[in-house]
XYZ file of C-alpha atoms in Angstrom:
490
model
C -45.172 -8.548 -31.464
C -43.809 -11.820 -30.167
C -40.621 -11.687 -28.333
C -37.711 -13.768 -30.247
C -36.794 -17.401 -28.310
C -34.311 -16.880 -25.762
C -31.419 -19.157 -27.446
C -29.443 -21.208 -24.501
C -31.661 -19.840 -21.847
C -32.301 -23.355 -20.589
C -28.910 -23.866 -20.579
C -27.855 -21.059 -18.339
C -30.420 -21.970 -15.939
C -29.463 -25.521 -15.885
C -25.771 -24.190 -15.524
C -27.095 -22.110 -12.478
C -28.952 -24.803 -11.262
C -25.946 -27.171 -11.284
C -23.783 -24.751 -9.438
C -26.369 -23.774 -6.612
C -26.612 -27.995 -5.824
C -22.349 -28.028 -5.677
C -22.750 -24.839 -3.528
C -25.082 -26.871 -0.987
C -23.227 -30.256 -1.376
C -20.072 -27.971 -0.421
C -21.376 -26.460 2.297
C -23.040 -30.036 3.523
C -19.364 -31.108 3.124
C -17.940 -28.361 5.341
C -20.743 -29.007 8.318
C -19.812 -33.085 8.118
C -16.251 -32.446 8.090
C -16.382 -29.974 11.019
C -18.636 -32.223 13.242
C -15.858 -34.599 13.009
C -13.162 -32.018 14.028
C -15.538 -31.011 16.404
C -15.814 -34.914 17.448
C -11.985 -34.964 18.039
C -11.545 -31.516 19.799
C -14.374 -33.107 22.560
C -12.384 -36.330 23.079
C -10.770 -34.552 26.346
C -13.326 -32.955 27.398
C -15.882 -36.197 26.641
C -13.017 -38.318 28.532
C -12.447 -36.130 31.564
C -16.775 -36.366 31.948
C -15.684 -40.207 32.202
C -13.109 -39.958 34.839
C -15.408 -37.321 36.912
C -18.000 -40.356 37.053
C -15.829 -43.049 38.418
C -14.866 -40.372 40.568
C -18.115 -40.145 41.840
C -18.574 -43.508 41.848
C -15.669 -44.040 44.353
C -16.671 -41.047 46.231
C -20.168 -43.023 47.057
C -17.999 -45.949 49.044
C -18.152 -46.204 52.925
C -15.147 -45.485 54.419
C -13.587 -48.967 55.073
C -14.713 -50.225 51.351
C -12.353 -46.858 50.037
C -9.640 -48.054 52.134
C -9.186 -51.254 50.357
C -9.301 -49.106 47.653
C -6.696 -46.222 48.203
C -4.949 -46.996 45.155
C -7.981 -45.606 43.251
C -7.499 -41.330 43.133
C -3.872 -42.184 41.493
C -5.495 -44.141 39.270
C -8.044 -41.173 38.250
C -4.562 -39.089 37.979
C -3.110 -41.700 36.082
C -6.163 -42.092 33.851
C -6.071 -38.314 32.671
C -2.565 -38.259 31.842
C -3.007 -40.685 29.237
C -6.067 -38.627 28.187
C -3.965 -35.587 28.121
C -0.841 -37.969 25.770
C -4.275 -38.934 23.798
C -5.371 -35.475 23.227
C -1.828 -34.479 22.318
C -1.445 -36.769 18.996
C -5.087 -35.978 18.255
C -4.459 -32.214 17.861
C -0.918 -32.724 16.326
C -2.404 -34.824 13.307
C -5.220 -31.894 13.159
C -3.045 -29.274 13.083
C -1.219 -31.159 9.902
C -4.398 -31.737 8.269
C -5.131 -29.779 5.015
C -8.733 -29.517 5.206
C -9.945 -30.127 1.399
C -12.195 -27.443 1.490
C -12.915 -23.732 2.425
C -13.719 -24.544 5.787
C -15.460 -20.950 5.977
C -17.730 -22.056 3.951
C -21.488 -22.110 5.854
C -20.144 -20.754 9.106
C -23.665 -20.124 10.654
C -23.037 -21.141 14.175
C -25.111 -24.644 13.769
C -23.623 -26.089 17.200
C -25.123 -29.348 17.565
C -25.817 -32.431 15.873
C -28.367 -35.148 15.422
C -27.249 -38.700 14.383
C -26.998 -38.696 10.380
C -29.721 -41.818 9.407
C -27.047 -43.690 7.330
C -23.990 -43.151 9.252
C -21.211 -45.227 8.148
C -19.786 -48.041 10.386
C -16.247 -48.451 10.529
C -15.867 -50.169 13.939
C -18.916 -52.160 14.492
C -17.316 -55.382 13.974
C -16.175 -55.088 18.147
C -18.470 -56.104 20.732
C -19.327 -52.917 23.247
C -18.310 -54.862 26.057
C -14.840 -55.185 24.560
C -14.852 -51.330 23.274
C -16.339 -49.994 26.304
C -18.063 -47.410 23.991
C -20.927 -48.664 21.773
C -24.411 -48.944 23.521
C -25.366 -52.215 22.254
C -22.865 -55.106 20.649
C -21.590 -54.446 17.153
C -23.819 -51.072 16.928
C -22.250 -48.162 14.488
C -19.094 -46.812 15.768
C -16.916 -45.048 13.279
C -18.729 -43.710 10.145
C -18.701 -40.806 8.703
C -19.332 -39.536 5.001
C -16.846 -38.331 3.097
C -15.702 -37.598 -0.790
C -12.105 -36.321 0.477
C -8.820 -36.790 1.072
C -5.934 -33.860 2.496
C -3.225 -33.282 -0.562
C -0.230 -34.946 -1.134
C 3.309 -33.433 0.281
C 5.942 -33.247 -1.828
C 8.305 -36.772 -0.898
C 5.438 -37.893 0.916
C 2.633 -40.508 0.395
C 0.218 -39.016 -1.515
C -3.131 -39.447 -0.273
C -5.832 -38.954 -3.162
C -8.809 -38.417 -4.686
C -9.796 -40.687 -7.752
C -11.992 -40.579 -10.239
C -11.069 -41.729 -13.330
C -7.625 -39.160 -13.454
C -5.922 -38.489 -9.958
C -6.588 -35.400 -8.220
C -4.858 -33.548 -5.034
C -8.198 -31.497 -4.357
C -11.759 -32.983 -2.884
C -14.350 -34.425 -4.659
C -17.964 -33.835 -3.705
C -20.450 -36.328 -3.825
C -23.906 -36.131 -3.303
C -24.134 -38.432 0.046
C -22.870 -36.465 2.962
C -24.734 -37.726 5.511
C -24.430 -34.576 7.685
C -27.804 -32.555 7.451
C -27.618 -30.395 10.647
C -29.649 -29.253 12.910
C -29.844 -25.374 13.985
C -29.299 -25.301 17.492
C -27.722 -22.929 19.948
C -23.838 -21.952 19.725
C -21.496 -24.257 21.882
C -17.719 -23.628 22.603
C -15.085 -25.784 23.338
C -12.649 -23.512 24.337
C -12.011 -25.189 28.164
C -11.355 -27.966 26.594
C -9.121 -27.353 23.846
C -7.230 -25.113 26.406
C -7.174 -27.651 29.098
C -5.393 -30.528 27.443
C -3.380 -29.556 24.350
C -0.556 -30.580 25.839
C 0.749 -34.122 26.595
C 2.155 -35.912 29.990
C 5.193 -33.926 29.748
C 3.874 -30.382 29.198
C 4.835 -30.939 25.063
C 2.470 -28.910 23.046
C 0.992 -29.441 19.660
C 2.230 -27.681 16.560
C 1.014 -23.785 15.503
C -2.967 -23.280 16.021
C -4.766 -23.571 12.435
C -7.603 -20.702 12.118
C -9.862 -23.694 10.998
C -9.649 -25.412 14.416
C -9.923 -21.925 16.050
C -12.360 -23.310 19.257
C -15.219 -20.493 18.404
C -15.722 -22.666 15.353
C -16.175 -25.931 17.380
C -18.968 -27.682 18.235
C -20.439 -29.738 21.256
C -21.563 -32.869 19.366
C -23.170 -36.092 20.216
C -21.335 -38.955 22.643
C -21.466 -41.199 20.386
C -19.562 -39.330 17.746
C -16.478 -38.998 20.601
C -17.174 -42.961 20.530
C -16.090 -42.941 16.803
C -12.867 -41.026 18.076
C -12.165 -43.976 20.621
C -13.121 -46.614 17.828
C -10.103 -44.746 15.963
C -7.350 -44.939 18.825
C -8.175 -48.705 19.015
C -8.194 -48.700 14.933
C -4.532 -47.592 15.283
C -3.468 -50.197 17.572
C -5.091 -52.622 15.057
C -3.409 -51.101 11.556
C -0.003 -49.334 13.052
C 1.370 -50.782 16.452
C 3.402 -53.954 17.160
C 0.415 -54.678 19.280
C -2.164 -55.391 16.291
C 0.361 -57.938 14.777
C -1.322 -60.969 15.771
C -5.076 -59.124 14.441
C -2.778 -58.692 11.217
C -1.265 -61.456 10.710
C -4.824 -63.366 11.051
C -6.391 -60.903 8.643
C -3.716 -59.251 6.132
C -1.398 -62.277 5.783
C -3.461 -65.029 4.324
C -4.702 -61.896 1.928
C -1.165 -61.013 1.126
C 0.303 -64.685 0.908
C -2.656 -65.061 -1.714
C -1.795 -62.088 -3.743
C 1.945 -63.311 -4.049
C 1.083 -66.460 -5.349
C -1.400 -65.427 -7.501
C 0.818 -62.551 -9.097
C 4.434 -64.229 -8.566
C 5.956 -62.572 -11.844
C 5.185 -58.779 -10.621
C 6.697 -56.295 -13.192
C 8.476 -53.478 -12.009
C 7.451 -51.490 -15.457
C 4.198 -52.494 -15.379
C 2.726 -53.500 -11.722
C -0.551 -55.270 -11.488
C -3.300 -53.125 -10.152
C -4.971 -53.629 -6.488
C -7.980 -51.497 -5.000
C -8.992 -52.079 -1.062
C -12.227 -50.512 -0.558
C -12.778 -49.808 2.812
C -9.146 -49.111 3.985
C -9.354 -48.060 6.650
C -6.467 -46.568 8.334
C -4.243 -48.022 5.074
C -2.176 -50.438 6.758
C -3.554 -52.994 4.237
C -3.202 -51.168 1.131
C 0.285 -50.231 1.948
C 1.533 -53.746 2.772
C 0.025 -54.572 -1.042
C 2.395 -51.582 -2.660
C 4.896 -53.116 -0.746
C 4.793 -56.289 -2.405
C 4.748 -55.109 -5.864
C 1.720 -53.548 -6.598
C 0.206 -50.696 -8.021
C -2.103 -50.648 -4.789
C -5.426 -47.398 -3.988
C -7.257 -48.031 -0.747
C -10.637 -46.673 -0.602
C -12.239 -45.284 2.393
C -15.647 -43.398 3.428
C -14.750 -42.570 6.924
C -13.613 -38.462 7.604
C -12.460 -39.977 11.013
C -10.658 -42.727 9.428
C -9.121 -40.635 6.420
C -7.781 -37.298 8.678
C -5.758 -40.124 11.013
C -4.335 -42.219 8.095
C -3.042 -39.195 6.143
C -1.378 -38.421 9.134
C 0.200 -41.738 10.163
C 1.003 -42.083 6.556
C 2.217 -38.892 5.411
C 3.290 -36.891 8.400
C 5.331 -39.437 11.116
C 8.989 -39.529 10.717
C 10.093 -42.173 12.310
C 8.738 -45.556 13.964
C 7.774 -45.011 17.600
C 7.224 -41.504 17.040
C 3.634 -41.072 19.283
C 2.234 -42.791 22.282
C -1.410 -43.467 22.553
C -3.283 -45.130 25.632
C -5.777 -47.180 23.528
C -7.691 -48.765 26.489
C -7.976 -46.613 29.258
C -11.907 -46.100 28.121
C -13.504 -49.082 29.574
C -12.833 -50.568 33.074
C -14.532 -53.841 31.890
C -12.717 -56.959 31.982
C -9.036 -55.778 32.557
C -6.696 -58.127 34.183
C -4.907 -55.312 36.282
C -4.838 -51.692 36.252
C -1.296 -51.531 34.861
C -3.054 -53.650 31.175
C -5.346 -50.691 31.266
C -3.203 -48.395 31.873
C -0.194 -49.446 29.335
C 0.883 -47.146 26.234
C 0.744 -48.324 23.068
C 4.374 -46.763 20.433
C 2.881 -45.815 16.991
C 3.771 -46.413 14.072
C 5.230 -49.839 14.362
C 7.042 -49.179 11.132
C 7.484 -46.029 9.188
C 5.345 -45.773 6.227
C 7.562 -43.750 3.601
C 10.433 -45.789 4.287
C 8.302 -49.189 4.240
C 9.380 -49.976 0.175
C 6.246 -49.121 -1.525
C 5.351 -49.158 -5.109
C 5.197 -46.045 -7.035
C 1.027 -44.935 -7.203
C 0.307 -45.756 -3.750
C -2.977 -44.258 -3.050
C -5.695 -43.232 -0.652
C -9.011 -41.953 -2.297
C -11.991 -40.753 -0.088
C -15.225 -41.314 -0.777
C -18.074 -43.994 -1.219
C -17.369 -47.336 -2.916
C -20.675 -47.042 -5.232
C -20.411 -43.662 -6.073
C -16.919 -43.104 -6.880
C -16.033 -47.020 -8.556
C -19.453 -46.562 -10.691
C -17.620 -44.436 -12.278
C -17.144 -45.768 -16.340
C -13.212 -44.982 -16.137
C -12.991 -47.525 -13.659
C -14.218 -50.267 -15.845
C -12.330 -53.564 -16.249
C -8.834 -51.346 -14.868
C -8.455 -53.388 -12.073
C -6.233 -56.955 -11.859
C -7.054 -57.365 -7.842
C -10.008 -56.158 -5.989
C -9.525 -56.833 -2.067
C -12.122 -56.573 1.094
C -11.305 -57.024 3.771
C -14.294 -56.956 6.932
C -16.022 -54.186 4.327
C -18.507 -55.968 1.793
C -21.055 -56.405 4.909
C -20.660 -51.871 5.243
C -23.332 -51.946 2.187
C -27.039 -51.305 2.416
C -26.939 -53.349 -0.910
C -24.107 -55.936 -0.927
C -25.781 -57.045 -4.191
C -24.424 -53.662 -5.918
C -20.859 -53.911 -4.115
C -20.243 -57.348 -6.330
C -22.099 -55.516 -8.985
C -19.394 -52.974 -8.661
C -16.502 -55.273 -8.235
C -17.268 -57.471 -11.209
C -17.851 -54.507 -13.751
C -14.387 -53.101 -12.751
C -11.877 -56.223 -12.960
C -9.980 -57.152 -15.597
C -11.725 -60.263 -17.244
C -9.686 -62.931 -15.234
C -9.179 -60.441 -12.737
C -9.359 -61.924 -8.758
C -11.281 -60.683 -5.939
C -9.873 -61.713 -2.298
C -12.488 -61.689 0.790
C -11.913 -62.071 4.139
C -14.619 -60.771 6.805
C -17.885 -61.682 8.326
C -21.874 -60.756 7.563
C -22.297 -58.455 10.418
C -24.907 -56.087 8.110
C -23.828 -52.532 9.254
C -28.197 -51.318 8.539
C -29.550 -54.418 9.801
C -30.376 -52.771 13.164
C -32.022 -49.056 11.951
C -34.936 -49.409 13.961
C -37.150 -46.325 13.699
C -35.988 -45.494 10.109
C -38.257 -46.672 7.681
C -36.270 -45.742 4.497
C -33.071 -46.886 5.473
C -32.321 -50.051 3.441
C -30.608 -53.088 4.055
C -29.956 -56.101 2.289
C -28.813 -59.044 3.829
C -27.720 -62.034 2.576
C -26.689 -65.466 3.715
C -23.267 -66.460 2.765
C -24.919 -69.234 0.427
C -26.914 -66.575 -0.991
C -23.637 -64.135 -1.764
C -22.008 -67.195 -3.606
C -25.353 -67.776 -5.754
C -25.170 -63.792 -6.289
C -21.598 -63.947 -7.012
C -21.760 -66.945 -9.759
C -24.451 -64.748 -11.439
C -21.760 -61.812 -11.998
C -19.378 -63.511 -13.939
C -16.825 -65.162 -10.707
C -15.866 -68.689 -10.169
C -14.155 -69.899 -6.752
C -11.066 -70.969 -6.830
C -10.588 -71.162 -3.239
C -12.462 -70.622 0.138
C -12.098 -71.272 3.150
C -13.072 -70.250 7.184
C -10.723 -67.797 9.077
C -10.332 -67.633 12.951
C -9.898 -63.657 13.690
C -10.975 -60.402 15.967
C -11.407 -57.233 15.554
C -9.439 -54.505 17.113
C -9.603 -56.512 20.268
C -7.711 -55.943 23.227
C -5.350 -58.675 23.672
C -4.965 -58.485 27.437
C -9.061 -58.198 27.688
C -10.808 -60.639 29.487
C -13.296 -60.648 26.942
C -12.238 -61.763 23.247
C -14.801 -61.173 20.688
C -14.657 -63.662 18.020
C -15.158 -64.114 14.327
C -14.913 -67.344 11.583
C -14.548 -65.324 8.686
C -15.320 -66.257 5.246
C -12.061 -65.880 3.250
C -12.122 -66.352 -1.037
C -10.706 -65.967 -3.925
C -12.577 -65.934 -7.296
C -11.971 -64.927 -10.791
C -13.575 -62.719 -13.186
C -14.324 -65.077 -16.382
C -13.693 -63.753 -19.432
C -16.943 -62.218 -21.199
C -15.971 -65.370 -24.042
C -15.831 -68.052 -21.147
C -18.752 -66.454 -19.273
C -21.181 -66.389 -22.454
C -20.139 -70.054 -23.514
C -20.803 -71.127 -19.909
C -23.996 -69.970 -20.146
């Protein structure tokens, strides 16, 4: 007797299927996200290593070289109070963060952590002589994979997730970039114990369960780099000391905008998206002008610091950071490495933005490919991000299929490919275009130029460096053609 076909069967295993792979990209999810707490909770102790080797260093003197040197233990003093002010805003702005996710989730004592293949560059447009940090000029700084974003308080700015309808909660995608290695169980406890409190014994807000230290993990230098890429990011986005960087990168962007939008309805505000955001200073300076404005951003480390600065600081001047206290390299006096840096310069909630200010985490291609994002957008601008792809062919891809026809896309940024340099990885791509070839590329999607144009700027430089690391930035505009135009053209 043959046994009657199972009806649906297939589908419940497909069903089962389906959940299993959200299970793993969850828990994937929950081991990148906690590498980069991890990251942050090792800043002090990572820093304090630092100060222990010029220690050394001075330590190694003859006697009569120290003596012209006397001035140098205070400095080491000096040095780890601003490490200890450092460490204080770093845990504060943990401690507000709503992590996304069960963070229980995969809890299986995986302590350490190899370098992801395709991690995500956020600061490699700064020289490591300038940074004091990278090992090698422009090399990957900052990246880290992401498809979240902390939820939105009530009166606050709401920090999202996008995809087609808003969301509060995270969105899983399938590129984490975070496959771990099983290694043996580290703790951070000295060092979450040891500085937790700033240079005038303040401590940080109520301990989170999530950030408990017997959940931490030791984790590679070069993700505590990405931590010291962020401080700098800060001074470069949110202190009065970035203006000039700002006003060299955001203002010819924003001047553009005006003029290209000048009769802005209140009732119905043109669109803007900023992939790559970054800490959001950008995006919010575009709501503040009249538009309906979403940054995008990839970055964990970059996301859990913006949704602070932007949803948790009350007033202007609230924190102190010491930004360049990393690097000993080409500082004019010890006082210029040594000076605190007041953050925020303004304060974002009261800054006059547009109603549906945004943040939404996760990666350009996979959340824009998205079909509800098609032909939504009046403004696309990028802003030192379009040279982040391993494709930069699919990034204008991307951009062209979601503007409006007659939509404009602003640039402004170099071609510093962020995969040129994967040496040793074979399957890591990179495509890399000369600027003629991105206009070619460009003209083939549908744009036209209406203006370009070279742009003098750095890059979350230190203005009182020695050492100023330089870029002539392309800066455009050009406009979607209408699918009539485009097909007559051609």
């Amino acid at each position: 007797m043959m046994n009657p076909p199972r009806g649906g069967g297939g589908g419940e295993e497909e069903d089962e299927e389906r959940l299993h792979k959200r299970k793993l990209e969850e828990a994937l999810e929950v081991k990148s996200l906690r590498r980069i707490i991890s990251a942050y909770l090792n800043y002090p102790e990572a820093a304090e290593k630092d100060v222990e080797r010029f220690e050394r260093s001075f330590k190694k003197l003859s006697s009569s070289h120290k003596a012209l040197m006397s001035h140098y233990p205070l400095k080491f003093q000096s040095i780890r109070r601003c490490i200890s002010t450092n460490s204080f805003f770093i845990f504060n702005m943990l401690q507000a963060f709503e992590p996304p996710l069960d963070m229980s989730l995969d809890n299986s004592g995986c302590s350490h952590f190899e370098q992801p293949p395709s991690d995500r560059n956020v600061c490699s447009h700064e020289s490591a002589a300038a940074s004091g940090s990278c090992s090698k000029p422009d090399e990957a700084c900052c990246g880290e994979p992401s498809n979240m974003m902390s939820k939105p308080e009530e009166g606050l700015i709401a920090n999202e997730i996008t995809t087609g309808e808003v969301h509060t909660e995270g969105c899983l995608g399938s590129d984490t970039g975070s496959c771990l290695a099983d290694q043996e169980n580290c703790k951070t406890d000295e060092c979450c114990r040891n500085h937790v409190s700033d240079s005038n014994g303040n401590v940080p807000l109520s301990s989170r369960d999530w950030l408990d230290p017997s959940l931490q993990f030791h984790v590679p230098l070069v993700d505590v780099d990405k931590v010291r890429c962020i401080i700098r990011n800060i001074v470069r986005d949110w202190a009065a000391e970035g203006q000039k960087e700002r006003d060299q990168c955001y203002k010819p962007i924003l001047k553009e905008l005006n003029s290209l939008f000048p009769n802005r309805s209140s009732e119905s505000p043109p669109a803007c998206l900023v992939p790559g955001a970054g800490l959001g200073r950008l995006a919010l300076e575009i709501s503040c002008l009249g538009f309906v404005s979403q940054g995008n951003e990839f970055s964990y480390y970059m996301m859990i610091c913006s949704s602070f600065i932007l949803n948790q600081t009350e007033t202007a001047g609230e924190w102190t950071i010491y930004p360049w206290i990393h690097s000993n390299c080409n500082s004019l006096s010890d006082s210029d490495q040594l000076r605190p840096v007041s953050i925020p310069d303004i304060h974002p909630a009261s800054a006059g933005i547009t109603e549906g200010f945004s943040m939404c985490g996760g990666d350009f291609v996979e959340v824009y490919s998205d079909p509800s994002h098609v032909g939504v957008w009046d403004a696309v601008v990028t802003c030192f991000f379009i040279d982040t792809a391993h494709n930069i062919i699919e990034y204008i891809e991307i951009i062209s299929r979601i503007l409006k026809d007659g939509g404009v896309w602003i640039n402004l940024g170099p071609l510093l490919y962020h995969f040129a340099d994967m040496y040793g990885q074979e399957d890591e791509m990179s495509i890399e275009l000369s600027l003629e070839d991105v206009k070619r590329v460009v003209l083939n999607y549908g744009f036209e130029v209406e203006k370009e144009s070279t742009i003098e700027t750095t890059y979350t430089t230190n203005p009182r460096s020695m050492m100023q690391n330089r870029y002539f930035a392309a800066f455009w505009t050009m406009r979607k053609k209408s699918a009539a135009v485009e097909k007559h053209s051609t």
